[in-house]
Short mmCIF file of C-alpha atoms in Angstrom, two decimals:
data_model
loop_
_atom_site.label_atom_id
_atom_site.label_comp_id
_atom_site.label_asym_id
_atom_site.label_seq_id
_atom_site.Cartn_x
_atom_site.Cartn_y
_atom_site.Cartn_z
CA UNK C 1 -20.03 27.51 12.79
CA UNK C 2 -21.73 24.67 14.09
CA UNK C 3 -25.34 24.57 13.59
CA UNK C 4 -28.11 22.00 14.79
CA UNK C 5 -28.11 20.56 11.02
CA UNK C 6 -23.97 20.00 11.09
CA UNK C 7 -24.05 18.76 14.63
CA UNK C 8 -26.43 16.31 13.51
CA UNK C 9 -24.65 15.09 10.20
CA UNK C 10 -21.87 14.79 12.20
CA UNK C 11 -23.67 12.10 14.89
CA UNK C 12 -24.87 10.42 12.11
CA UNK C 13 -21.08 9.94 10.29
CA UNK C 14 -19.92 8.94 13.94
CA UNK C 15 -22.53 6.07 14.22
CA UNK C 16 -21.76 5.14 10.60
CA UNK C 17 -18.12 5.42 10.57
CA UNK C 18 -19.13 3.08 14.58
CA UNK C 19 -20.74 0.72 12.48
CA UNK C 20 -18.13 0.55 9.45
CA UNK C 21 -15.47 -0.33 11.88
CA UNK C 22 -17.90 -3.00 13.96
CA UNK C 23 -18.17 -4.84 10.52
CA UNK C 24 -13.98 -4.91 9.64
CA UNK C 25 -13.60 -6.55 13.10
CA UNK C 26 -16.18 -8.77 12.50
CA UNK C 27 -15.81 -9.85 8.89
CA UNK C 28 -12.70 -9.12 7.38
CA UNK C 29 -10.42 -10.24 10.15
CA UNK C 30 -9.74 -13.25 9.04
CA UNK C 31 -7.05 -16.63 10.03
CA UNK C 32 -3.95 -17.03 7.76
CA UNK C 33 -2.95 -20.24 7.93
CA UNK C 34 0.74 -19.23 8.12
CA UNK C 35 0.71 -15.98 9.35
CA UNK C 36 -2.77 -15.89 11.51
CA UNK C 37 -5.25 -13.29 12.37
CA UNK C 38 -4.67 -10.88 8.83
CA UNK C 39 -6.83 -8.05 7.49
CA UNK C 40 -8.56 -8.99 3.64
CA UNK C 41 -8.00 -6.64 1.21
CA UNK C 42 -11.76 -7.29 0.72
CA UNK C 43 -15.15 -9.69 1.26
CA UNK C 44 -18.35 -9.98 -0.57
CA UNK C 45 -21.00 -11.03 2.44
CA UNK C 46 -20.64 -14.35 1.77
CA UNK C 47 -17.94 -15.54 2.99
CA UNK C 48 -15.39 -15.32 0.57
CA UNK C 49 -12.33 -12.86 0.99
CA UNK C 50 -9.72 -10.91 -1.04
CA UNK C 51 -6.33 -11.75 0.27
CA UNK C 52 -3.84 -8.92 -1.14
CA UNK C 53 -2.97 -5.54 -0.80
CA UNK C 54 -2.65 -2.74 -3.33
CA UNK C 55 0.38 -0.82 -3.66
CA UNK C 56 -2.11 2.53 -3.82
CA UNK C 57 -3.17 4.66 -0.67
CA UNK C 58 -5.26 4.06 1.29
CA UNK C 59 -4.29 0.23 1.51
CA UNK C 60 -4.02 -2.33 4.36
CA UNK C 61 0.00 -1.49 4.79
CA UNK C 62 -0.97 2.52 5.44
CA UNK C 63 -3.56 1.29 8.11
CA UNK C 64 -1.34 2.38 10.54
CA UNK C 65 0.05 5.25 9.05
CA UNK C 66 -3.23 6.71 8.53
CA UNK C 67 -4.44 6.22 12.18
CA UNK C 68 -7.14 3.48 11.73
CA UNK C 69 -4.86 0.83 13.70
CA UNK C 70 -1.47 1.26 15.81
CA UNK C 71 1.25 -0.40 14.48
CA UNK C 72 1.36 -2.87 17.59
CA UNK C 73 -2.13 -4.12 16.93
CA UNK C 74 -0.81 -8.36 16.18
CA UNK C 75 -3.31 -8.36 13.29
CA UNK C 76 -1.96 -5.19 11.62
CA UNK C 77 1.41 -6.57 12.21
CA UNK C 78 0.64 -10.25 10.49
CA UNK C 79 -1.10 -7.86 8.20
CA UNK C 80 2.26 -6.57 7.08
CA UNK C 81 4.15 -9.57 7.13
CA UNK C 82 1.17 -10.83 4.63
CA UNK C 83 1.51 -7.38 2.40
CA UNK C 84 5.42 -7.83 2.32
CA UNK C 85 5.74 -11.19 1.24
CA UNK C 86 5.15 -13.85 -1.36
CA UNK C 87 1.93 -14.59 0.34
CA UNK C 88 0.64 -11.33 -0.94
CA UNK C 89 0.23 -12.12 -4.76
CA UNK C 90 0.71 -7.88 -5.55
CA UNK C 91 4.41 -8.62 -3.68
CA UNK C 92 6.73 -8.68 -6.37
CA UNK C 93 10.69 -9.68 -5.64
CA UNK C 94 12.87 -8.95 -8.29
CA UNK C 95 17.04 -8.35 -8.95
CA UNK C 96 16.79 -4.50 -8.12
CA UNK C 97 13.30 -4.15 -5.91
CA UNK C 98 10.98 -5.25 -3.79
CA UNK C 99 7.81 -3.81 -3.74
CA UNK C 100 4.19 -3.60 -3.25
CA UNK C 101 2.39 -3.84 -6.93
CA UNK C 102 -0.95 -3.70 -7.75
CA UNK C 103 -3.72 -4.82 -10.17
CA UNK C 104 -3.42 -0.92 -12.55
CA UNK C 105 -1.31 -0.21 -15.29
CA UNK C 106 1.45 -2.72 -15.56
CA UNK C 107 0.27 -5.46 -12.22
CA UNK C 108 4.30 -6.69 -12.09
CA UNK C 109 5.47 -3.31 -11.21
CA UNK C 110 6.32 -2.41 -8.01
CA UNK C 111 5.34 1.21 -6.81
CA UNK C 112 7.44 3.06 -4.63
CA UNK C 113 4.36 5.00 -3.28
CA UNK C 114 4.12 1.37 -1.16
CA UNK C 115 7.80 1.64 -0.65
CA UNK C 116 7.09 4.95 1.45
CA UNK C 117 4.64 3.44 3.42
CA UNK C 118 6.89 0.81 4.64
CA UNK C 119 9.10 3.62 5.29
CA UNK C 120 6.40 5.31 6.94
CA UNK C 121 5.42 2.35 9.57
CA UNK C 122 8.62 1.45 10.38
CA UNK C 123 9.36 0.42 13.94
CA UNK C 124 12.86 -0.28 12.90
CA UNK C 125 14.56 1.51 16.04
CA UNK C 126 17.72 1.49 14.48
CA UNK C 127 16.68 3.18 11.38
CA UNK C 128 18.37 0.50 9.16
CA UNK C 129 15.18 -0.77 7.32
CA UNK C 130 14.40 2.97 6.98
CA UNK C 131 17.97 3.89 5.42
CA UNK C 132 17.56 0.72 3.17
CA UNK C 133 14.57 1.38 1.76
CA UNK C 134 14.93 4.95 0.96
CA UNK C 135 17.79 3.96 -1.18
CA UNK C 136 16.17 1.39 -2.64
CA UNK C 137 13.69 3.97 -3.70
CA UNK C 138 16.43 6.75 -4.86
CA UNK C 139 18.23 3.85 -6.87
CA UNK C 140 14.96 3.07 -9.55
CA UNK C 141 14.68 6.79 -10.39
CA UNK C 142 16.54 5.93 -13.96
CA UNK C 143 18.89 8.59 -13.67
CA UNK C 144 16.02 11.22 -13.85
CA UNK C 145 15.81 12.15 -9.97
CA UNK C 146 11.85 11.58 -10.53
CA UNK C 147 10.17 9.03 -8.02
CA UNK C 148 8.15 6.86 -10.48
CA UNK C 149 5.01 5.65 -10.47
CA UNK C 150 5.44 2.24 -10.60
CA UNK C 151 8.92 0.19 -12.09
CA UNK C 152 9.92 -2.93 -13.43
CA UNK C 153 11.97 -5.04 -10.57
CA UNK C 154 13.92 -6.40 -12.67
CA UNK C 155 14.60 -3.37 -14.95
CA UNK C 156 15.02 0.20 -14.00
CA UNK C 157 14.91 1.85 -17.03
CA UNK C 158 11.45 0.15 -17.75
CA UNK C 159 8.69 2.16 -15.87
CA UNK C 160 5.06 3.60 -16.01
CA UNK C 161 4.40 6.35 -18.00
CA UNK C 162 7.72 7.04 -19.52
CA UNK C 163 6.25 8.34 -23.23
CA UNK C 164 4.75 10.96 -20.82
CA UNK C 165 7.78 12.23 -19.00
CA UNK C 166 9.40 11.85 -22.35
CA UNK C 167 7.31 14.12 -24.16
CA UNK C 168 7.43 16.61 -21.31
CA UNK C 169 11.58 16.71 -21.49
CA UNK C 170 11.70 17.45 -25.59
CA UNK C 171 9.41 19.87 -25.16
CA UNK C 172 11.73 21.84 -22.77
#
């Protein structure tokens, strides 16, 4: 039921959510100097900027995903290139992943939550990137068929959380 009160809240999110995305175009756009036009992870106001991405959701690589950019917009794209590289200093490369990490629990530890998300915003037409990643992501489940919450690259029987899973196996 809409009512004069709801219509009104809702005007006044639509002008504020108007004005939130006003200030991401103007502000925290800003020039790579390999990659070019890339979205910070943050800025403060004055002029300095967070360049990185968190493995977590929402994050700059799920901008497309969830609908605030298409995937065809050239600064989400650069974006990604930026998330999915060296450049990004949460991008860790290791013997048996690559993945998006992130500043919580254990910051060299990829998290396969980003590893969906690329998945996700794929415009691999052939479906290879797809295929490759979803194994990748089936391969660091140590034998346990659980997705984890974040792993070691270069280990996969070294991941977040394991006294907890652990504990909930011997008591079964």
């Amino acid at each position: 039921i809409k009512t004069k009160e709801s219509g009104l809240l809702e005007l006044e999110m639509r002008v504020m959510a108007s004005e939130i995305r006003a200030g991401i175009s103007k502000y925290d756009i800003v020039h790579h100097p390999q990659l070019g036009q890339i979205f910070a992870y943050g800025v403060n106001g004055y002029g300095s900027k967070n360049l990185m991405d968190d493995a977590n959701l929402p994050s700059l690589l799920s901008a497309a995903m969830t609908g605030y950019v298409s995937s065809h917009n050239e600064d989400y794209q650069n974006t990604q290139l930026f998330v999915l590289s060296e450049h990004n200093p949460y991008w860790m490369h290791g013997e048996i992943l690559d993945a998006v990490c992130g500043p919580h629990i254990v910051p060299t530890n990829g998290w396969p939550l980003a590893s969906f998300v690329i998945v996700m915003t794929s415009d691999d037409s052939s479906g290879e990137e797809t295929k490759e990643e979803i194994k990748a992501i089936m391969s660091f489940t140590n034998g346990l068929g659980l997705i984890h919450e974040s792993v070691n690259p270069w280990d996969v029987k070294d991941w977040s959380r394991q006294r907890q899973v652990e504990r909930f196996y011997q008591t079964r």
